[in-house]
PDB file of C-alpha atoms in Angstrom:
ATOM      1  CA  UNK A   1     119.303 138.474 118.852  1.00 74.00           C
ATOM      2  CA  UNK A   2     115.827 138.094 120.473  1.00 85.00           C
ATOM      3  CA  UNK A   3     113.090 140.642 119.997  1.00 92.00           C
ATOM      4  CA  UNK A   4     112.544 140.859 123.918  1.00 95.00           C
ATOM      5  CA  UNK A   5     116.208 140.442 126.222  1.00 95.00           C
ATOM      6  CA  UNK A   6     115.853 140.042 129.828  1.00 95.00           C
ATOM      7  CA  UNK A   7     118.494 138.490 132.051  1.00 89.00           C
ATOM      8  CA  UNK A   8     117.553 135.175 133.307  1.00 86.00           C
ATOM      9  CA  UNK A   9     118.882 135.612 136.596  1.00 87.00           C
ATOM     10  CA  UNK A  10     118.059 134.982 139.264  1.00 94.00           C
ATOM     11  CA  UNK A  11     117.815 137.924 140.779  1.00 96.00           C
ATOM     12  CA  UNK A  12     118.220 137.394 144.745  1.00 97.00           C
ATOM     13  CA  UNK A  13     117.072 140.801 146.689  1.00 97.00           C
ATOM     14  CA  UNK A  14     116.724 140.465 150.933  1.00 97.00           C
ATOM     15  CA  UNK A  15     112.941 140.771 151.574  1.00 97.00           C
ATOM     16  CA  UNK A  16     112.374 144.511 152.362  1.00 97.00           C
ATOM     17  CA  UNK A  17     114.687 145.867 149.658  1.00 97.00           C
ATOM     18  CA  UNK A  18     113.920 147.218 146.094  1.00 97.00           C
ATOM     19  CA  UNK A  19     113.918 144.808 142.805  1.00 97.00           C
ATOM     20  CA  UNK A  20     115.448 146.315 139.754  1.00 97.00           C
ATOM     21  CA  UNK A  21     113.784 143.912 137.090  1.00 97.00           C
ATOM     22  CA  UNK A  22     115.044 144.945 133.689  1.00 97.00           C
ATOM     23  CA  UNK A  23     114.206 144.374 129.979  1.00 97.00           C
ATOM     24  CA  UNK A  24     115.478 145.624 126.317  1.00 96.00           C
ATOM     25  CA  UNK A  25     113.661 145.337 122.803  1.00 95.00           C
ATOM     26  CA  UNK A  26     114.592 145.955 119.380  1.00 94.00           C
ATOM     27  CA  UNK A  27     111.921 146.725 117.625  1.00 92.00           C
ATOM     28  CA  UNK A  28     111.715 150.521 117.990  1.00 92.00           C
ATOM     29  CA  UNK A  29     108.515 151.404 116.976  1.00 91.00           C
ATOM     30  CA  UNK A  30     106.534 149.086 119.440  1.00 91.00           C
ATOM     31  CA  UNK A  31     104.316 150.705 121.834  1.00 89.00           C
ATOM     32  CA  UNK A  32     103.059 148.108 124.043  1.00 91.00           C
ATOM     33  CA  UNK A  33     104.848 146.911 127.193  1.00 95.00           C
ATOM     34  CA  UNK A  34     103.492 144.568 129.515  1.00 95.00           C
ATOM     35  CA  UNK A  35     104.844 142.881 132.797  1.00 97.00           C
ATOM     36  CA  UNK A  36     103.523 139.182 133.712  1.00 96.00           C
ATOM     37  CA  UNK A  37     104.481 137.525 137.025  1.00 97.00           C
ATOM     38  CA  UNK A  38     104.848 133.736 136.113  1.00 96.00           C
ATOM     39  CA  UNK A  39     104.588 131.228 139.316  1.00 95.00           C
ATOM     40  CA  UNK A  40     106.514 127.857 138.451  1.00 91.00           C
ATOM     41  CA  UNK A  41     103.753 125.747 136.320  1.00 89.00           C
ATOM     42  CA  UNK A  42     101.202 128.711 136.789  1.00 92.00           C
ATOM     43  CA  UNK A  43      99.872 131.187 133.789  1.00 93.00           C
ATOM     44  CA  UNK A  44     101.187 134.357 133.179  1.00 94.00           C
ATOM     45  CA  UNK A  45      99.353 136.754 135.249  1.00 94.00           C
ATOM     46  CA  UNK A  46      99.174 140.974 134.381  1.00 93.00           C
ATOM     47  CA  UNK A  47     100.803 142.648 136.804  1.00 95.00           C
ATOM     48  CA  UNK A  48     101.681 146.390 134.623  1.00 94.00           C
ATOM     49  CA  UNK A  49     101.127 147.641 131.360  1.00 94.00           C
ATOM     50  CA  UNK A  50     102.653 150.935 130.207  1.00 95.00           C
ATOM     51  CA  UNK A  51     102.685 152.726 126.591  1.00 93.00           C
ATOM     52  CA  UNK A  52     104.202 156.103 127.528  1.00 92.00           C
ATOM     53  CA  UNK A  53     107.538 157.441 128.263  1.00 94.00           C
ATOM     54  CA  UNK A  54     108.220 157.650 132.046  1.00 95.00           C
ATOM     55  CA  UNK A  55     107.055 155.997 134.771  1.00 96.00           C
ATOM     56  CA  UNK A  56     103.505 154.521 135.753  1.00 96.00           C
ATOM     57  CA  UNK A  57     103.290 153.455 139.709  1.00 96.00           C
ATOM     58  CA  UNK A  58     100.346 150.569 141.184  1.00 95.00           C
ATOM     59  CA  UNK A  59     101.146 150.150 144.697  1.00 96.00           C
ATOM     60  CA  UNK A  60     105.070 148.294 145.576  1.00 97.00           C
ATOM     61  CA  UNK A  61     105.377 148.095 141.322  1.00 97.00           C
ATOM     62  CA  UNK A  62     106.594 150.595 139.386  1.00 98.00           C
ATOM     63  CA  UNK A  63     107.115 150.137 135.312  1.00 97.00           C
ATOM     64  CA  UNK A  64     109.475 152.706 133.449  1.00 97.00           C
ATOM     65  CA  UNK A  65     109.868 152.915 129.724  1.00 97.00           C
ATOM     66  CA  UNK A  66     112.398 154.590 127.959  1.00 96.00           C
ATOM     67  CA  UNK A  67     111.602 154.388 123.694  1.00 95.00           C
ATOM     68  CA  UNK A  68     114.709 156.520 122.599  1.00 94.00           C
ATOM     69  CA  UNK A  69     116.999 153.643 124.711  1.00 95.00           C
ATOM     70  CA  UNK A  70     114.528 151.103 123.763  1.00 95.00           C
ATOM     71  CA  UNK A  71     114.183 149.771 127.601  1.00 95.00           C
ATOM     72  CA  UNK A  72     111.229 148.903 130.388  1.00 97.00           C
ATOM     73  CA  UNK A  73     112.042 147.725 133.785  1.00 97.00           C
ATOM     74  CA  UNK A  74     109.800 147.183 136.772  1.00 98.00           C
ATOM     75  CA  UNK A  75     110.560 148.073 140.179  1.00 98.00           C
ATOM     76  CA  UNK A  76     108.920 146.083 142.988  1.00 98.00           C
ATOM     77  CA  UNK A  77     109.125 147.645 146.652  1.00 98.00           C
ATOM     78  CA  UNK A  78     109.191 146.204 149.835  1.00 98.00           C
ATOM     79  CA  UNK A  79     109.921 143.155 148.417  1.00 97.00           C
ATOM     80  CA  UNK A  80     108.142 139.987 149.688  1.00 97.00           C
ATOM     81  CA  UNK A  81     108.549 136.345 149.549  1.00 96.00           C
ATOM     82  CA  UNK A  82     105.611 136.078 147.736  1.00 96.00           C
ATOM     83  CA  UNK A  83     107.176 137.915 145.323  1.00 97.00           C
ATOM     84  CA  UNK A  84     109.422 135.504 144.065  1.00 97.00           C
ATOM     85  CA  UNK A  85     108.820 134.492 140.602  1.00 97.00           C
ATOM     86  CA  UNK A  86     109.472 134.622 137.261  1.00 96.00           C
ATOM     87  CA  UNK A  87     108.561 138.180 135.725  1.00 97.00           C
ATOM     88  CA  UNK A  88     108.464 137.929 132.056  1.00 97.00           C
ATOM     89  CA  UNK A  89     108.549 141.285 129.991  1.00 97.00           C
ATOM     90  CA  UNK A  90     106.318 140.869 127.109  1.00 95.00           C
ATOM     91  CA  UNK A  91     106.004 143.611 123.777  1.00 94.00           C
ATOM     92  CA  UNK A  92     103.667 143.712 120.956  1.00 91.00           C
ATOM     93  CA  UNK A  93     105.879 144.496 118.362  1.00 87.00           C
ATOM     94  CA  UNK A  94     105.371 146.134 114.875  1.00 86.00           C
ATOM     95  CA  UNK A  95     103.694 144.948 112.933  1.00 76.00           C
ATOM     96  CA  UNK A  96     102.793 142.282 115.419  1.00 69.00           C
ATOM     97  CA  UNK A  97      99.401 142.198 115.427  1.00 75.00           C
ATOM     98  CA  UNK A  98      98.192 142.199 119.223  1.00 77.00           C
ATOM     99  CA  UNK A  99     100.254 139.208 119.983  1.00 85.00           C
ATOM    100  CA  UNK A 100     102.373 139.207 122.899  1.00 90.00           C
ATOM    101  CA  UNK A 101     106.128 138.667 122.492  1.00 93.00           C
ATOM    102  CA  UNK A 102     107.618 137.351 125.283  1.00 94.00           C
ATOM    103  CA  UNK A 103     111.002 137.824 127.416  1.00 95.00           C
ATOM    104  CA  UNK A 104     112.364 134.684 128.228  1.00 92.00           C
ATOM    105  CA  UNK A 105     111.487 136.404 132.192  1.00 95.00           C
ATOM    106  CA  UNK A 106     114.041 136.911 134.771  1.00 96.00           C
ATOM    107  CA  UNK A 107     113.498 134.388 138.145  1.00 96.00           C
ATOM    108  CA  UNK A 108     113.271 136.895 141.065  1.00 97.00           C
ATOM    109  CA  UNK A 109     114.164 135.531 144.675  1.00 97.00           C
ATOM    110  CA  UNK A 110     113.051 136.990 147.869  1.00 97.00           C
ATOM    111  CA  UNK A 111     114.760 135.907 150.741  1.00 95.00           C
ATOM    112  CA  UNK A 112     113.914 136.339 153.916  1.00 89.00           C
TER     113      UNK A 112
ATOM    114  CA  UNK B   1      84.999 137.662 138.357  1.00 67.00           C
ATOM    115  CA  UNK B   2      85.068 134.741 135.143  1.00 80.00           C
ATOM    116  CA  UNK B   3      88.429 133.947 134.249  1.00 92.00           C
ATOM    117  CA  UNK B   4      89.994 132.248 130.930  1.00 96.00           C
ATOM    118  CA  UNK B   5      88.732 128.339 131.368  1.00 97.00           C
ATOM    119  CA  UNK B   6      91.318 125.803 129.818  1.00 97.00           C
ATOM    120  CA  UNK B   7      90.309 122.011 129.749  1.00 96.00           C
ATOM    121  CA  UNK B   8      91.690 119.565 130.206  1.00 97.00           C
ATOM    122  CA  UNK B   9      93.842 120.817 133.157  1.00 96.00           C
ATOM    123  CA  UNK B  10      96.603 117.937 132.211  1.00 96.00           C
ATOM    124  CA  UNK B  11      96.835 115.525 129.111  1.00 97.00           C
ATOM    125  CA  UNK B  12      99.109 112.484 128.845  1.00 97.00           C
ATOM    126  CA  UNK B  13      99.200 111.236 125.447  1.00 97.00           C
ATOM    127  CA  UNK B  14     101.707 108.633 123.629  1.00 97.00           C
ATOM    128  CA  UNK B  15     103.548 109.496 120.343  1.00 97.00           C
ATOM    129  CA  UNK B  16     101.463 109.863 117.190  1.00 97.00           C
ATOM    130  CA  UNK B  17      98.296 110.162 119.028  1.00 97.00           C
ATOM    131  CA  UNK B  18      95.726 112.811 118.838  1.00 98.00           C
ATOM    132  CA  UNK B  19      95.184 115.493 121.234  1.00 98.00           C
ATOM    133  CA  UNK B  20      92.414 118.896 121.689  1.00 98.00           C
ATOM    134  CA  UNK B  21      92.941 121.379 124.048  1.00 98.00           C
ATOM    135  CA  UNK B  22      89.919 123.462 124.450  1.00 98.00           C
ATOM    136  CA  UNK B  23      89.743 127.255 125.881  1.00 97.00           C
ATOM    137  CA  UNK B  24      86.852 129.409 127.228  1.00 97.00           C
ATOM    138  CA  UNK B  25      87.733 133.026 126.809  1.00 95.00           C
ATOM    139  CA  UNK B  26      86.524 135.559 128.977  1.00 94.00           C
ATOM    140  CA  UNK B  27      82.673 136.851 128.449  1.00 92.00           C
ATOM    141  CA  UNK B  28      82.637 139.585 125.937  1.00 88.00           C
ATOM    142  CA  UNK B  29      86.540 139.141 124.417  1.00 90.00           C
ATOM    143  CA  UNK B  30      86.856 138.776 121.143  1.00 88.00           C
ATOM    144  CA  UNK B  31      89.996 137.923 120.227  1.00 91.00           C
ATOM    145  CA  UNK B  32      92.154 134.349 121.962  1.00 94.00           C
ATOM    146  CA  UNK B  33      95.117 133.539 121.649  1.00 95.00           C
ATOM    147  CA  UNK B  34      97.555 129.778 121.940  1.00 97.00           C
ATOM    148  CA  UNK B  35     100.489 129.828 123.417  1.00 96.00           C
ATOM    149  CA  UNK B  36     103.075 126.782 123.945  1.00 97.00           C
ATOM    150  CA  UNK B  37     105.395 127.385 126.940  1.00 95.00           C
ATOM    151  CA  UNK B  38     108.319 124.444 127.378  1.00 93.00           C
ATOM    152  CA  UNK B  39     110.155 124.109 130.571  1.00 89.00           C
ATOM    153  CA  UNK B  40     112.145 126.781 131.525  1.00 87.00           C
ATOM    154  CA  UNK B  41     111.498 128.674 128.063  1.00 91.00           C
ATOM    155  CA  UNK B  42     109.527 131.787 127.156  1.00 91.00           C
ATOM    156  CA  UNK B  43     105.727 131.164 126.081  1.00 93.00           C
ATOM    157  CA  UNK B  44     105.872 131.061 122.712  1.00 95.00           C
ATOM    158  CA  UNK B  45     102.827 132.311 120.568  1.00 94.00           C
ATOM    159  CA  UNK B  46     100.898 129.589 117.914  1.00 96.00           C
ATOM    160  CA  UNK B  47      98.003 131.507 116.471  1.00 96.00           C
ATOM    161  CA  UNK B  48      95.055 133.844 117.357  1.00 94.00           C
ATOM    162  CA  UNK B  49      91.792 134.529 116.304  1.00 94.00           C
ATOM    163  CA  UNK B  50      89.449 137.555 116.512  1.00 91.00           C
ATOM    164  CA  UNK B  51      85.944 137.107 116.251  1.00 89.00           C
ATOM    165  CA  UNK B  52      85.970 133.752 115.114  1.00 89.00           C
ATOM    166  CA  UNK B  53      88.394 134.499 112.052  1.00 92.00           C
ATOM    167  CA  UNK B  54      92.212 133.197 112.271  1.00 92.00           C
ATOM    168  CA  UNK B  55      93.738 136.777 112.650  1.00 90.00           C
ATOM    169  CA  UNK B  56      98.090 135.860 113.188  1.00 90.00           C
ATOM    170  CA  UNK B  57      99.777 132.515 112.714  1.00 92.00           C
ATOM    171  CA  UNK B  58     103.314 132.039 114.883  1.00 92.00           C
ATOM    172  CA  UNK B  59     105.238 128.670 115.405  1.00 87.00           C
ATOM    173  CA  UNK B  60     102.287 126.301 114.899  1.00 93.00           C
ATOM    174  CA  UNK B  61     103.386 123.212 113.291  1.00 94.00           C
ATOM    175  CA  UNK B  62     101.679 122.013 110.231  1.00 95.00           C
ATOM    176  CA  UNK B  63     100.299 119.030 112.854  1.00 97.00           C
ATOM    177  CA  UNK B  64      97.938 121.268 114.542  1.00 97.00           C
ATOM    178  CA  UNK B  65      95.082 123.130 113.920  1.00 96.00           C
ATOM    179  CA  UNK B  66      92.864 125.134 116.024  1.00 97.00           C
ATOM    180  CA  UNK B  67      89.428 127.124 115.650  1.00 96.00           C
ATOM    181  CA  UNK B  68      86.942 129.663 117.449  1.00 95.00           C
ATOM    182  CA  UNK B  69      83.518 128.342 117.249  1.00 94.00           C
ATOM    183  CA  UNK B  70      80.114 130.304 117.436  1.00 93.00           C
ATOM    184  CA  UNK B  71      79.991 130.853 121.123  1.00 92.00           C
ATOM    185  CA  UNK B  72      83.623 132.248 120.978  1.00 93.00           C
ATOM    186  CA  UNK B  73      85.116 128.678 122.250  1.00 95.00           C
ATOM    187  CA  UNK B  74      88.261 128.194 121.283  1.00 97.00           C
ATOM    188  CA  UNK B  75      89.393 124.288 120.410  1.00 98.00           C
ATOM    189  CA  UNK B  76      93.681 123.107 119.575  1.00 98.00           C
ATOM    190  CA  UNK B  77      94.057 120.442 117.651  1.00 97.00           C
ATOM    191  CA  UNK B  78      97.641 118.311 117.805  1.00 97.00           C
ATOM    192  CA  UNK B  79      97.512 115.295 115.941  1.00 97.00           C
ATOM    193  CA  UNK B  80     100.857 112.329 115.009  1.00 97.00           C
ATOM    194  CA  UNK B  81     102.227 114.013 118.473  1.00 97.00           C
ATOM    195  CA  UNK B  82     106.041 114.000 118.774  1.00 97.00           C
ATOM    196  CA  UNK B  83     107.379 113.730 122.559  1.00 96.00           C
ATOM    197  CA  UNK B  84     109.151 117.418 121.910  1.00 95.00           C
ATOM    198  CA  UNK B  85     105.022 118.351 121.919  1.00 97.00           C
ATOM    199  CA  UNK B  86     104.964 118.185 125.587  1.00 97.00           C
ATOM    200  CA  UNK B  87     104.647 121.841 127.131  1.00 96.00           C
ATOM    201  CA  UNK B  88     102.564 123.941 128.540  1.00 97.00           C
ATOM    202  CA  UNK B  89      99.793 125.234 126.389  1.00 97.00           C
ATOM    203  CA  UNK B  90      97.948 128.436 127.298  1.00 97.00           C
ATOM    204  CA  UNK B  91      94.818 130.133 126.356  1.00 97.00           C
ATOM    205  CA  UNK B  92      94.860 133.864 126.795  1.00 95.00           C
ATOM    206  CA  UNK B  93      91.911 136.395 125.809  1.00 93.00           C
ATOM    207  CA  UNK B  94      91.302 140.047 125.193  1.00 90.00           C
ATOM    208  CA  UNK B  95      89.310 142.795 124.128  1.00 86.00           C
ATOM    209  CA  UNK B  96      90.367 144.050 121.368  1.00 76.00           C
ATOM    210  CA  UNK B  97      89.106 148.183 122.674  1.00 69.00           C
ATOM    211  CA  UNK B  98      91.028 147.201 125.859  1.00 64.00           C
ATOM    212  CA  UNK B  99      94.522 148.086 124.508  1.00 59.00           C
ATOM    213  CA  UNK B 100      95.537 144.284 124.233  1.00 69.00           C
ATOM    214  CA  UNK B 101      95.937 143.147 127.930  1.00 84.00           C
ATOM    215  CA  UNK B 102      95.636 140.220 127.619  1.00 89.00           C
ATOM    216  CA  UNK B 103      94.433 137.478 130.046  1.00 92.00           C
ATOM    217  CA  UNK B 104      95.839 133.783 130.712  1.00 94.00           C
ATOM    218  CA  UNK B 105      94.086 130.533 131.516  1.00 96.00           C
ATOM    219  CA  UNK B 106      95.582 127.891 133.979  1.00 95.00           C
ATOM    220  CA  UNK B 107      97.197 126.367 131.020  1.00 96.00           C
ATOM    221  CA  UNK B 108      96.834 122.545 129.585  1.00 97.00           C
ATOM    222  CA  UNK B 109     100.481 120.426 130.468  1.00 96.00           C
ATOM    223  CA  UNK B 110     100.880 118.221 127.852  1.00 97.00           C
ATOM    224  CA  UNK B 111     102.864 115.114 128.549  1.00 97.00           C
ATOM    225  CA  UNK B 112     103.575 113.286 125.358  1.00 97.00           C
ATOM    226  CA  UNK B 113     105.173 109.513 126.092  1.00 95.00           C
TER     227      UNK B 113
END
């Protein structure tokens, strides 16, 4: 089993709708939870962070954590075309250090 | 505002020649990290240093070697390079006060023929 499970996808959401981008980890005490949005043969780039229970809004994304179920998703609304990429869930797990462990990201299509 | 500088921007090398990969971290972070990212696979974390000092070692093969010099440069060394080498190779950098976001170069693509 992988530290960091995300489906692979894709995930194919009309442009306008909601995208439900989710992510499981099994190292219960981590506390760091970071979303990256990965363009094909681009860098990860930071798009939420979130360390407490609940939910933390930035504009169309939304990240939600849940330690007792051991989850984080990210919401995106309005979806746009530009929005389709790879979103990678990344942890810093116990233990860890304060390197990133990575999802192996879930492909997110837009379409129009 | 300065971003994480990787160099080359893409390598072609044949087996069981030498490679270095260098990184320019952010101004002011202290800690950088390696990452090797194949095709269609998770980035995959090598090693890390913070302030200069090796600080976590992940999958790096015993072929490479990398270093933070002086000026907080950060330099990858691959050497006897095996064709399953070629990836992606990213730079990231942080701050280690800044609750470890961390930041990502463009990346090196390493094509090993």
């Amino acid at each position: 089993q992988k530290e960091v499970e995300q489906n692979s996808g894709p995930l194919s959401v009309p442009e306008g709708a909601i995208a439900s981008l989710n992510c499981t980890y099994s190292d219960r005490g981590s506390q760091s939870f970071f979303w990256y949005r990965q363009y094909s043969g681009k860098s990860p780039e930071l798009i939420m962070f979130i360390y407490s229970n609940g939910d933390k809004e930035d504009g169309r994304f939304t990240a939600q954590l849940n330690k007792a179920s051991q989850y984080v998703s990210l919401l995106i609304r309005d979806s746009q075309p530009s929005d389709s990429a790879t979103y990678l869930c990344a942890v810093i797990l116990t233990g860890g250090g304060n390197k990133l462990t990575f999802g192996t990201g879930t492909q997110l299509k837009v379409e129009l | 505002a300065a971003g994480v500088i990787q160099s080359p921007r893409h390598l072609i090398k044949e087996k069981r020649e030498t490679a270095t990969l260098k990184c320019y971290p952010i101004p002011r972070h202290d800690t950088v990290y390696w990452y090797q990212q194949g095709p269609g696979q998770d980035p995959q974390f090598l090693i890390s240093f913070y302030e200069k000092m090796q600080s976590d070692k992940g999958s790096i093969p015993d072929r490479f070697s990398a270093q933070q010099f002086s000026d907080y440069h950060s330099e990858l060394n691959m050497s006897s390079l095996e064709l399953g080498d070629s990836a992606l190779y990213f730079c990231a950098s942080s701050l280690k006060t800044t609750n470890e976001k961390l930041f990502f170069g463009s990346g090196t693509q390493l094509s090993v023929l």
